[in-house]
Amino acid sequence: RIDLRLQGGWHLLRADLGIDDACRNAGGLQFQVWGDNRLLYDSGLVKAPGVVKPELDIRGLSTLSLRTLGAQGSQPAQVCANWANAVLIGQEGDSASIVAP
């Protein structure tokens, strides 16, 4: 789980979400994105080699939480999540910072 505090005019989150090739036989898991304590996206169960590519409207949000959960399969402790090419799109001067747990 990674929690972010957003400042400025961010408007879009894009990412390529899937299971790392090194862990492809371990099982699957679920990706979620929360904004201001509301569920914005739930991938359902993703298994390798599947990839999901959410494109989420994040206008007006002050927090984002990127989560992986529900690891399943023959080796759930060894399922490796990839949040590849994750990018926040906004305006010059926007900022995002990680919120300490």
Short mmCIF file of N, CA and C in Angstrom, two decimals:
data_model
loop_
_atom_site.label_atom_id
_atom_site.label_comp_id
_atom_site.label_asym_id
_atom_site.label_seq_id
_atom_site.Cartn_x
_atom_site.Cartn_y
_atom_site.Cartn_z
N ARG A 1 0.86 -1.18 0.00
CA ARG A 1 0.00 0.00 0.00
C ARG A 1 0.90 1.23 0.00
N ILE A 2 0.57 2.15 -0.88
CA ILE A 2 1.26 3.44 -0.92
C ILE A 2 0.19 4.52 -0.87
N ASP A 3 0.33 5.43 0.09
CA ASP A 3 -0.61 6.54 0.23
C ASP A 3 0.07 7.83 -0.19
N LEU A 4 -0.63 8.61 -1.00
CA LEU A 4 -0.10 9.87 -1.53
C LEU A 4 -0.99 11.04 -1.15
N ARG A 5 -0.36 12.16 -0.86
CA ARG A 5 -1.08 13.42 -0.67
C ARG A 5 -0.88 14.23 -1.95
N LEU A 6 -1.97 14.68 -2.54
CA LEU A 6 -1.93 15.40 -3.81
C LEU A 6 -2.17 16.89 -3.57
N GLN A 7 -1.39 17.72 -4.26
CA GLN A 7 -1.59 19.16 -4.20
C GLN A 7 -1.51 19.71 -5.61
N GLY A 8 -2.49 20.51 -5.96
CA GLY A 8 -2.51 21.11 -7.29
C GLY A 8 -3.66 20.59 -8.13
N GLY A 9 -3.48 20.63 -9.43
CA GLY A 9 -4.56 20.30 -10.36
C GLY A 9 -4.41 18.96 -11.05
N TRP A 10 -3.96 17.94 -10.34
CA TRP A 10 -3.85 16.60 -10.93
C TRP A 10 -5.19 16.20 -11.52
N HIS A 11 -5.17 15.54 -12.68
CA HIS A 11 -6.45 15.13 -13.25
C HIS A 11 -6.52 13.69 -13.74
N LEU A 12 -5.40 12.98 -13.84
CA LEU A 12 -5.45 11.62 -14.38
C LEU A 12 -4.37 10.73 -13.76
N LEU A 13 -4.75 9.49 -13.48
CA LEU A 13 -3.79 8.45 -13.07
C LEU A 13 -3.87 7.34 -14.10
N ARG A 14 -2.73 6.96 -14.64
CA ARG A 14 -2.63 5.83 -15.58
C ARG A 14 -1.60 4.85 -15.04
N ALA A 15 -1.81 3.56 -15.31
CA ALA A 15 -0.84 2.54 -14.91
C ALA A 15 -1.09 1.25 -15.68
N ASP A 16 -0.06 0.42 -15.76
CA ASP A 16 -0.16 -0.94 -16.30
C ASP A 16 0.05 -1.87 -15.11
N LEU A 17 -1.00 -2.58 -14.71
CA LEU A 17 -0.97 -3.38 -13.49
C LEU A 17 -0.99 -4.86 -13.82
N GLY A 18 -0.09 -5.61 -13.20
CA GLY A 18 -0.05 -7.04 -13.44
C GLY A 18 0.90 -7.75 -12.49
N ILE A 19 1.09 -9.03 -12.76
CA ILE A 19 1.97 -9.87 -11.95
C ILE A 19 3.35 -9.90 -12.61
N ASP A 20 4.39 -9.72 -11.81
CA ASP A 20 5.75 -9.75 -12.32
C ASP A 20 6.06 -11.10 -12.95
N ASP A 21 6.79 -11.11 -14.06
CA ASP A 21 7.14 -12.36 -14.75
C ASP A 21 7.87 -13.33 -13.84
N ALA A 22 8.67 -12.83 -12.91
CA ALA A 22 9.42 -13.70 -12.00
C ALA A 22 8.51 -14.48 -11.06
N CYS A 23 7.27 -14.04 -10.92
CA CYS A 23 6.32 -14.66 -9.98
C CYS A 23 5.10 -15.22 -10.70
N ARG A 24 5.18 -15.37 -11.99
CA ARG A 24 3.99 -15.69 -12.80
C ARG A 24 3.29 -16.98 -12.40
N ASN A 25 3.98 -17.92 -11.79
CA ASN A 25 3.34 -19.18 -11.41
C ASN A 25 2.86 -19.20 -9.96
N ALA A 26 3.09 -18.11 -9.22
CA ALA A 26 2.75 -18.08 -7.80
C ALA A 26 1.26 -17.87 -7.55
N GLY A 27 0.56 -17.19 -8.44
CA GLY A 27 -0.87 -16.93 -8.25
C GLY A 27 -1.26 -15.57 -8.77
N GLY A 28 -2.33 -15.02 -8.22
CA GLY A 28 -2.84 -13.73 -8.67
C GLY A 28 -3.18 -12.85 -7.48
N LEU A 29 -3.57 -11.62 -7.77
CA LEU A 29 -3.99 -10.69 -6.74
C LEU A 29 -4.89 -9.62 -7.32
N GLN A 30 -5.26 -8.70 -6.47
CA GLN A 30 -6.22 -7.66 -6.81
C GLN A 30 -5.56 -6.29 -6.62
N PHE A 31 -5.84 -5.36 -7.52
CA PHE A 31 -5.33 -3.99 -7.43
C PHE A 31 -6.50 -3.06 -7.13
N GLN A 32 -6.26 -2.12 -6.23
CA GLN A 32 -7.29 -1.12 -5.94
C GLN A 32 -6.65 0.27 -5.87
N VAL A 33 -7.44 1.26 -6.27
CA VAL A 33 -7.07 2.66 -6.11
C VAL A 33 -8.20 3.34 -5.34
N TRP A 34 -7.82 4.00 -4.26
CA TRP A 34 -8.76 4.74 -3.43
C TRP A 34 -8.41 6.22 -3.51
N GLY A 35 -9.40 7.08 -3.54
CA GLY A 35 -9.20 8.52 -3.52
C GLY A 35 -10.11 9.15 -2.49
N ASP A 36 -9.53 9.91 -1.58
CA ASP A 36 -10.30 10.54 -0.50
C ASP A 36 -11.24 9.53 0.17
N ASN A 37 -10.70 8.35 0.47
CA ASN A 37 -11.41 7.27 1.17
C ASN A 37 -12.59 6.68 0.39
N ARG A 38 -12.59 6.85 -0.94
CA ARG A 38 -13.61 6.23 -1.80
C ARG A 38 -12.91 5.30 -2.78
N LEU A 39 -13.50 4.14 -3.02
CA LEU A 39 -12.94 3.20 -3.99
C LEU A 39 -13.16 3.75 -5.39
N LEU A 40 -12.06 4.00 -6.12
CA LEU A 40 -12.13 4.50 -7.48
C LEU A 40 -11.97 3.39 -8.51
N TYR A 41 -11.23 2.33 -8.13
CA TYR A 41 -10.93 1.27 -9.09
C TYR A 41 -10.65 -0.03 -8.36
N ASP A 42 -11.21 -1.12 -8.88
CA ASP A 42 -10.94 -2.47 -8.38
C ASP A 42 -10.75 -3.36 -9.59
N SER A 43 -9.59 -3.96 -9.72
CA SER A 43 -9.26 -4.77 -10.90
C SER A 43 -9.93 -6.13 -10.90
N GLY A 44 -10.40 -6.59 -9.73
CA GLY A 44 -10.77 -7.99 -9.63
C GLY A 44 -9.48 -8.80 -9.62
N LEU A 45 -9.58 -10.12 -9.65
CA LEU A 45 -8.39 -10.97 -9.60
C LEU A 45 -7.62 -10.88 -10.92
N VAL A 46 -6.34 -10.56 -10.83
CA VAL A 46 -5.45 -10.48 -11.99
C VAL A 46 -4.42 -11.59 -11.86
N LYS A 47 -4.29 -12.40 -12.91
CA LYS A 47 -3.29 -13.48 -12.95
C LYS A 47 -2.38 -13.25 -14.15
N ALA A 48 -1.13 -13.68 -14.03
CA ALA A 48 -0.19 -13.57 -15.14
C ALA A 48 -0.68 -14.45 -16.28
N PRO A 49 -0.51 -14.03 -17.50
CA PRO A 49 0.18 -12.84 -17.96
C PRO A 49 -0.73 -11.63 -18.12
N GLY A 50 -1.89 -11.64 -17.49
CA GLY A 50 -2.86 -10.55 -17.63
C GLY A 50 -2.33 -9.21 -17.14
N VAL A 51 -2.75 -8.17 -17.82
CA VAL A 51 -2.41 -6.80 -17.44
C VAL A 51 -3.69 -5.97 -17.55
N VAL A 52 -3.94 -5.13 -16.57
CA VAL A 52 -5.05 -4.19 -16.63
C VAL A 52 -4.48 -2.78 -16.69
N LYS A 53 -5.18 -1.89 -17.39
CA LYS A 53 -4.65 -0.55 -17.64
C LYS A 53 -5.68 0.51 -17.28
N PRO A 54 -5.84 0.76 -15.98
CA PRO A 54 -6.81 1.78 -15.60
C PRO A 54 -6.36 3.18 -16.00
N GLU A 55 -7.32 4.01 -16.31
CA GLU A 55 -7.11 5.43 -16.58
C GLU A 55 -8.19 6.15 -15.77
N LEU A 56 -7.78 6.75 -14.66
CA LEU A 56 -8.74 7.24 -13.67
C LEU A 56 -8.74 8.75 -13.54
N ASP A 57 -9.92 9.32 -13.50
CA ASP A 57 -10.11 10.74 -13.27
C ASP A 57 -9.88 11.02 -11.79
N ILE A 58 -8.87 11.81 -11.48
CA ILE A 58 -8.55 12.11 -10.08
C ILE A 58 -8.71 13.60 -9.76
N ARG A 59 -9.43 14.31 -10.61
CA ARG A 59 -9.63 15.75 -10.38
C ARG A 59 -10.30 15.99 -9.03
N GLY A 60 -9.76 16.95 -8.30
CA GLY A 60 -10.35 17.37 -7.04
C GLY A 60 -9.97 16.52 -5.83
N LEU A 61 -9.20 15.45 -6.04
CA LEU A 61 -8.83 14.58 -4.92
C LEU A 61 -7.62 15.15 -4.17
N SER A 62 -7.59 14.93 -2.86
CA SER A 62 -6.44 15.36 -2.07
C SER A 62 -5.58 14.19 -1.61
N THR A 63 -6.13 12.95 -1.68
CA THR A 63 -5.34 11.77 -1.33
C THR A 63 -5.60 10.64 -2.33
N LEU A 64 -4.58 9.83 -2.53
CA LEU A 64 -4.68 8.60 -3.32
C LEU A 64 -4.05 7.48 -2.53
N SER A 65 -4.63 6.29 -2.61
CA SER A 65 -4.06 5.11 -1.98
C SER A 65 -4.01 4.00 -3.02
N LEU A 66 -2.80 3.52 -3.31
CA LEU A 66 -2.58 2.43 -4.28
C LEU A 66 -2.38 1.15 -3.48
N ARG A 67 -3.23 0.16 -3.72
CA ARG A 67 -3.22 -1.04 -2.88
C ARG A 67 -3.21 -2.32 -3.71
N THR A 68 -2.55 -3.33 -3.16
CA THR A 68 -2.65 -4.70 -3.69
C THR A 68 -3.14 -5.57 -2.55
N LEU A 69 -4.03 -6.50 -2.85
CA LEU A 69 -4.57 -7.35 -1.81
C LEU A 69 -5.09 -8.65 -2.40
N GLY A 70 -5.42 -9.56 -1.51
CA GLY A 70 -6.06 -10.81 -1.92
C GLY A 70 -5.17 -11.75 -2.69
N ALA A 71 -3.86 -11.80 -2.38
CA ALA A 71 -2.98 -12.73 -3.08
C ALA A 71 -3.52 -14.15 -2.97
N GLN A 72 -3.60 -14.83 -4.12
CA GLN A 72 -4.15 -16.17 -4.18
C GLN A 72 -3.24 -17.07 -5.01
N GLY A 73 -3.50 -18.36 -4.95
CA GLY A 73 -2.77 -19.31 -5.78
C GLY A 73 -1.95 -20.27 -4.95
N SER A 74 -1.06 -20.97 -5.64
CA SER A 74 -0.27 -22.01 -4.98
C SER A 74 0.76 -21.43 -4.00
N GLN A 75 1.21 -20.19 -4.24
CA GLN A 75 2.22 -19.56 -3.37
C GLN A 75 1.85 -18.08 -3.15
N PRO A 76 0.77 -17.80 -2.42
CA PRO A 76 0.31 -16.42 -2.30
C PRO A 76 1.33 -15.47 -1.70
N ALA A 77 2.20 -15.95 -0.83
CA ALA A 77 3.21 -15.07 -0.23
C ALA A 77 4.27 -14.64 -1.23
N GLN A 78 4.31 -15.29 -2.39
CA GLN A 78 5.34 -14.99 -3.39
C GLN A 78 4.78 -14.30 -4.62
N VAL A 79 3.54 -13.81 -4.56
CA VAL A 79 2.96 -13.08 -5.68
C VAL A 79 3.55 -11.67 -5.70
N CYS A 80 4.10 -11.26 -6.84
CA CYS A 80 4.77 -9.97 -6.98
C CYS A 80 3.94 -9.05 -7.87
N ALA A 81 3.48 -7.95 -7.32
CA ALA A 81 2.66 -6.99 -8.07
C ALA A 81 3.54 -5.97 -8.78
N ASN A 82 3.13 -5.61 -9.99
CA ASN A 82 3.78 -4.53 -10.74
C ASN A 82 2.80 -3.40 -10.96
N TRP A 83 3.16 -2.22 -10.53
CA TRP A 83 2.45 -0.99 -10.86
C TRP A 83 3.33 -0.30 -11.91
N ALA A 84 3.39 -0.87 -13.09
CA ALA A 84 4.30 -0.39 -14.13
C ALA A 84 3.75 0.86 -14.81
N ASN A 85 4.67 1.71 -15.22
CA ASN A 85 4.33 2.92 -15.97
C ASN A 85 3.28 3.78 -15.27
N ALA A 86 3.22 3.70 -13.95
CA ALA A 86 2.25 4.52 -13.21
C ALA A 86 2.64 5.99 -13.33
N VAL A 87 1.66 6.80 -13.70
CA VAL A 87 1.93 8.22 -13.90
C VAL A 87 0.72 9.05 -13.48
N LEU A 88 1.01 10.16 -12.82
CA LEU A 88 0.00 11.17 -12.51
C LEU A 88 0.14 12.27 -13.55
N ILE A 89 -0.97 12.68 -14.12
CA ILE A 89 -0.95 13.74 -15.13
C ILE A 89 -1.67 14.95 -14.56
N GLY A 90 -0.99 16.08 -14.62
CA GLY A 90 -1.55 17.29 -14.07
C GLY A 90 -0.96 18.51 -14.74
N GLN A 91 -0.77 19.54 -13.94
CA GLN A 91 -0.25 20.80 -14.44
C GLN A 91 1.12 21.08 -13.83
N GLU A 92 1.87 21.93 -14.50
CA GLU A 92 3.17 22.33 -13.96
C GLU A 92 2.98 22.91 -12.56
N GLY A 93 3.79 22.46 -11.63
CA GLY A 93 3.71 22.94 -10.26
C GLY A 93 2.91 22.05 -9.33
N ASP A 94 2.16 21.07 -9.87
CA ASP A 94 1.45 20.12 -9.02
C ASP A 94 2.47 19.30 -8.24
N SER A 95 2.09 18.84 -7.05
CA SER A 95 3.01 18.02 -6.27
C SER A 95 2.27 16.85 -5.64
N ALA A 96 3.02 15.80 -5.39
CA ALA A 96 2.50 14.61 -4.70
C ALA A 96 3.58 14.16 -3.73
N SER A 97 3.16 13.77 -2.53
CA SER A 97 4.12 13.28 -1.55
C SER A 97 3.58 12.02 -0.90
N ILE A 98 4.50 11.14 -0.51
CA ILE A 98 4.13 9.90 0.16
C ILE A 98 3.76 10.22 1.60
N VAL A 99 2.66 9.64 2.05
CA VAL A 99 2.21 9.81 3.43
C VAL A 99 2.79 8.67 4.25
N ALA A 100 3.51 9.01 5.31
CA ALA A 100 4.10 7.98 6.17
C ALA A 100 3.00 7.16 6.84
N PRO A 101 3.23 5.83 6.97
CA PRO A 101 2.21 4.98 7.60
C PRO A 101 2.00 5.30 9.07
#
